[in-house]
């Protein structure tokens, strides 16, 4: 079998995502309104995990130093936090309703204005 799993096809059918917290994973997970456990390894992942954890939008766990109890507690907390799940669904709706082409065009125009 393939070693690659199509994340965008899997996300709609899962209840929770355990991820390294890279920009693509975080964006795609938010777009689906799913809670996350982030276990950062390097680069942008640490910053994403820290910011989302501080905003109570995800739980950050150390990738190589966590207990079974910490993982189970994190999963339970994320799955049963109704307020968090409502916030994530609202964020998902906003992301999916946004006209991405319009945003990109606006960004390009702003960049060109400042050249």
PDB file of C-alpha atoms in Angstrom:
ATOM      1  CA  UNK A   1       0.000   0.000   0.000  1.00  0.00           C
ATOM      2  CA  UNK A   2       0.848   3.647  -0.244  1.00  0.00           C
ATOM      3  CA  UNK A   3       2.771   5.313   2.528  1.00  0.00           C
ATOM      4  CA  UNK A   4       0.865   8.526   1.919  1.00  0.00           C
ATOM      5  CA  UNK A   5      -2.621   9.097   3.263  1.00  0.00           C
ATOM      6  CA  UNK A   6      -4.715  11.818   1.605  1.00  0.00           C
ATOM      7  CA  UNK A   7      -5.185  14.088   4.617  1.00  0.00           C
ATOM      8  CA  UNK A   8      -7.924  16.212   3.058  1.00  0.00           C
ATOM      9  CA  UNK A   9      -9.996  13.064   2.449  1.00  0.00           C
ATOM     10  CA  UNK A  10      -9.433  11.664   5.937  1.00  0.00           C
ATOM     11  CA  UNK A  11     -10.054  14.834   7.963  1.00  0.00           C
ATOM     12  CA  UNK A  12     -13.821  15.009   7.323  1.00  0.00           C
ATOM     13  CA  UNK A  13     -14.356  11.553   8.845  1.00  0.00           C
ATOM     14  CA  UNK A  14     -12.217  11.775  12.008  1.00  0.00           C
ATOM     15  CA  UNK A  15     -13.168  13.252  15.379  1.00  0.00           C
ATOM     16  CA  UNK A  16      -9.695  14.428  16.390  1.00  0.00           C
ATOM     17  CA  UNK A  17      -6.314  15.007  14.765  1.00  0.00           C
ATOM     18  CA  UNK A  18      -2.908  14.200  16.234  1.00  0.00           C
ATOM     19  CA  UNK A  19      -0.370  16.127  14.179  1.00  0.00           C
ATOM     20  CA  UNK A  20       3.140  17.558  14.168  1.00  0.00           C
ATOM     21  CA  UNK A  21       1.506  20.968  13.649  1.00  0.00           C
ATOM     22  CA  UNK A  22       2.894  22.097  10.318  1.00  0.00           C
ATOM     23  CA  UNK A  23       1.159  24.968   8.548  1.00  0.00           C
ATOM     24  CA  UNK A  24      -0.688  22.749   6.045  1.00  0.00           C
ATOM     25  CA  UNK A  25      -1.894  20.297   8.681  1.00  0.00           C
ATOM     26  CA  UNK A  26      -3.096  23.091  10.955  1.00  0.00           C
ATOM     27  CA  UNK A  27      -4.876  24.941   8.137  1.00  0.00           C
ATOM     28  CA  UNK A  28      -6.550  21.821   6.756  1.00  0.00           C
ATOM     29  CA  UNK A  29      -7.591  20.703  10.250  1.00  0.00           C
ATOM     30  CA  UNK A  30      -9.089  24.126  11.039  1.00  0.00           C
ATOM     31  CA  UNK A  31     -10.931  24.086   7.720  1.00  0.00           C
ATOM     32  CA  UNK A  32     -12.614  20.860   8.853  1.00  0.00           C
ATOM     33  CA  UNK A  33     -13.308  22.161  12.375  1.00  0.00           C
ATOM     34  CA  UNK A  34     -11.455  19.343  14.124  1.00  0.00           C
ATOM     35  CA  UNK A  35      -9.683  19.545  17.504  1.00  0.00           C
ATOM     36  CA  UNK A  36      -5.922  18.888  17.519  1.00  0.00           C
ATOM     37  CA  UNK A  37      -3.210  17.443  19.664  1.00  0.00           C
ATOM     38  CA  UNK A  38       0.005  18.939  18.356  1.00  0.00           C
ATOM     39  CA  UNK A  39       3.321  17.190  18.902  1.00  0.00           C
ATOM     40  CA  UNK A  40       5.828  19.555  17.253  1.00  0.00           C
ATOM     41  CA  UNK A  41       9.157  18.345  15.919  1.00  0.00           C
ATOM     42  CA  UNK A  42      10.792  21.388  14.294  1.00  0.00           C
ATOM     43  CA  UNK A  43      10.468  24.792  12.599  1.00  0.00           C
ATOM     44  CA  UNK A  44       6.978  26.327  12.313  1.00  0.00           C
ATOM     45  CA  UNK A  45       5.465  23.437  14.240  1.00  0.00           C
ATOM     46  CA  UNK A  46       6.682  24.691  17.625  1.00  0.00           C
ATOM     47  CA  UNK A  47       5.304  28.179  17.020  1.00  0.00           C
ATOM     48  CA  UNK A  48       1.961  26.841  15.777  1.00  0.00           C
ATOM     49  CA  UNK A  49       1.650  24.489  18.753  1.00  0.00           C
ATOM     50  CA  UNK A  50       2.486  27.231  21.244  1.00  0.00           C
ATOM     51  CA  UNK A  51       0.100  29.798  19.776  1.00  0.00           C
ATOM     52  CA  UNK A  52      -2.813  27.390  19.413  1.00  0.00           C
ATOM     53  CA  UNK A  53      -2.258  26.018  22.891  1.00  0.00           C
ATOM     54  CA  UNK A  54      -2.186  29.533  24.378  1.00  0.00           C
ATOM     55  CA  UNK A  55      -5.478  30.302  22.591  1.00  0.00           C
ATOM     56  CA  UNK A  56      -7.019  27.040  23.884  1.00  0.00           C
ATOM     57  CA  UNK A  57      -7.561  25.825  20.326  1.00  0.00           C
ATOM     58  CA  UNK A  58      -5.309  22.764  20.623  1.00  0.00           C
ATOM     59  CA  UNK A  59      -3.287  20.794  23.135  1.00  0.00           C
ATOM     60  CA  UNK A  60       0.489  20.697  22.824  1.00  0.00           C
ATOM     61  CA  UNK A  61       2.285  17.538  23.932  1.00  0.00           C
ATOM     62  CA  UNK A  62       5.997  16.748  23.733  1.00  0.00           C
ATOM     63  CA  UNK A  63       6.453  14.189  20.940  1.00  0.00           C
ATOM     64  CA  UNK A  64       8.847  11.920  22.812  1.00  0.00           C
ATOM     65  CA  UNK A  65       7.989  12.544  26.453  1.00  0.00           C
ATOM     66  CA  UNK A  66       4.317  12.077  27.323  1.00  0.00           C
ATOM     67  CA  UNK A  67       2.452   9.508  29.361  1.00  0.00           C
ATOM     68  CA  UNK A  68      -0.498   7.377  28.335  1.00  0.00           C
ATOM     69  CA  UNK A  69      -2.545   9.302  30.881  1.00  0.00           C
ATOM     70  CA  UNK A  70      -1.600  12.657  29.324  1.00  0.00           C
ATOM     71  CA  UNK A  71      -2.649  11.427  25.881  1.00  0.00           C
ATOM     72  CA  UNK A  72      -5.946   9.957  27.098  1.00  0.00           C
ATOM     73  CA  UNK A  73      -6.728  13.075  29.150  1.00  0.00           C
ATOM     74  CA  UNK A  74      -5.952  15.310  26.158  1.00  0.00           C
ATOM     75  CA  UNK A  75      -8.159  13.267  23.841  1.00  0.00           C
ATOM     76  CA  UNK A  76     -11.043  13.273  26.333  1.00  0.00           C
ATOM     77  CA  UNK A  77     -10.706  16.998  26.954  1.00  0.00           C
ATOM     78  CA  UNK A  78     -10.751  17.867  23.265  1.00  0.00           C
ATOM     79  CA  UNK A  79     -13.573  15.534  22.297  1.00  0.00           C
ATOM     80  CA  UNK A  80     -15.914  16.573  25.090  1.00  0.00           C
ATOM     81  CA  UNK A  81     -15.219  20.332  25.217  1.00  0.00           C
ATOM     82  CA  UNK A  82     -18.452  21.626  23.655  1.00  0.00           C
ATOM     83  CA  UNK A  83     -17.353  25.270  23.682  1.00  0.00           C
ATOM     84  CA  UNK A  84     -14.104  24.455  21.881  1.00  0.00           C
ATOM     85  CA  UNK A  85     -15.869  22.339  19.289  1.00  0.00           C
ATOM     86  CA  UNK A  86     -18.383  25.133  18.625  1.00  0.00           C
ATOM     87  CA  UNK A  87     -15.508  27.620  18.182  1.00  0.00           C
ATOM     88  CA  UNK A  88     -13.784  25.240  15.779  1.00  0.00           C
ATOM     89  CA  UNK A  89     -16.959  24.765  13.736  1.00  0.00           C
ATOM     90  CA  UNK A  90     -17.424  28.550  13.487  1.00  0.00           C
ATOM     91  CA  UNK A  91     -13.811  28.923  12.356  1.00  0.00           C
ATOM     92  CA  UNK A  92     -14.320  26.150   9.810  1.00  0.00           C
ATOM     93  CA  UNK A  93     -17.384  27.857   8.341  1.00  0.00           C
ATOM     94  CA  UNK A  94     -15.495  31.149   8.027  1.00  0.00           C
ATOM     95  CA  UNK A  95     -12.552  29.481   6.335  1.00  0.00           C
ATOM     96  CA  UNK A  96     -14.688  27.492   3.903  1.00  0.00           C
ATOM     97  CA  UNK A  97     -16.864  30.504   3.007  1.00  0.00           C
ATOM     98  CA  UNK A  98     -13.912  32.769   2.287  1.00  0.00           C
ATOM     99  CA  UNK A  99     -13.253  33.551  -1.358  1.00  0.00           C
ATOM    100  CA  UNK A 100      -9.601  32.564  -1.517  1.00  0.00           C
ATOM    101  CA  UNK A 101      -9.076  34.039  -4.976  1.00  0.00           C
ATOM    102  CA  UNK A 102     -10.241  37.441  -3.756  1.00  0.00           C
ATOM    103  CA  UNK A 103      -7.884  37.306  -0.780  1.00  0.00           C
ATOM    104  CA  UNK A 104      -4.903  36.380  -2.961  1.00  0.00           C
ATOM    105  CA  UNK A 105      -5.711  39.167  -5.429  1.00  0.00           C
ATOM    106  CA  UNK A 106      -5.982  41.686  -2.589  1.00  0.00           C
ATOM    107  CA  UNK A 107      -2.640  40.547  -1.186  1.00  0.00           C
ATOM    108  CA  UNK A 108      -0.951  40.844  -4.587  1.00  0.00           C
ATOM    109  CA  UNK A 109      -2.392  44.341  -5.057  1.00  0.00           C
ATOM    110  CA  UNK A 110      -1.082  45.436  -1.642  1.00  0.00           C
ATOM    111  CA  UNK A 111       2.360  44.047  -2.417  1.00  0.00           C
ATOM    112  CA  UNK A 112       2.420  45.814  -5.791  1.00  0.00           C
ATOM    113  CA  UNK A 113       1.327  49.102  -4.210  1.00  0.00           C
ATOM    114  CA  UNK A 114       4.320  48.965  -1.873  1.00  0.00           C
ATOM    115  CA  UNK A 115       6.908  48.217  -4.607  1.00  0.00           C
TER     116      UNK A 115
END
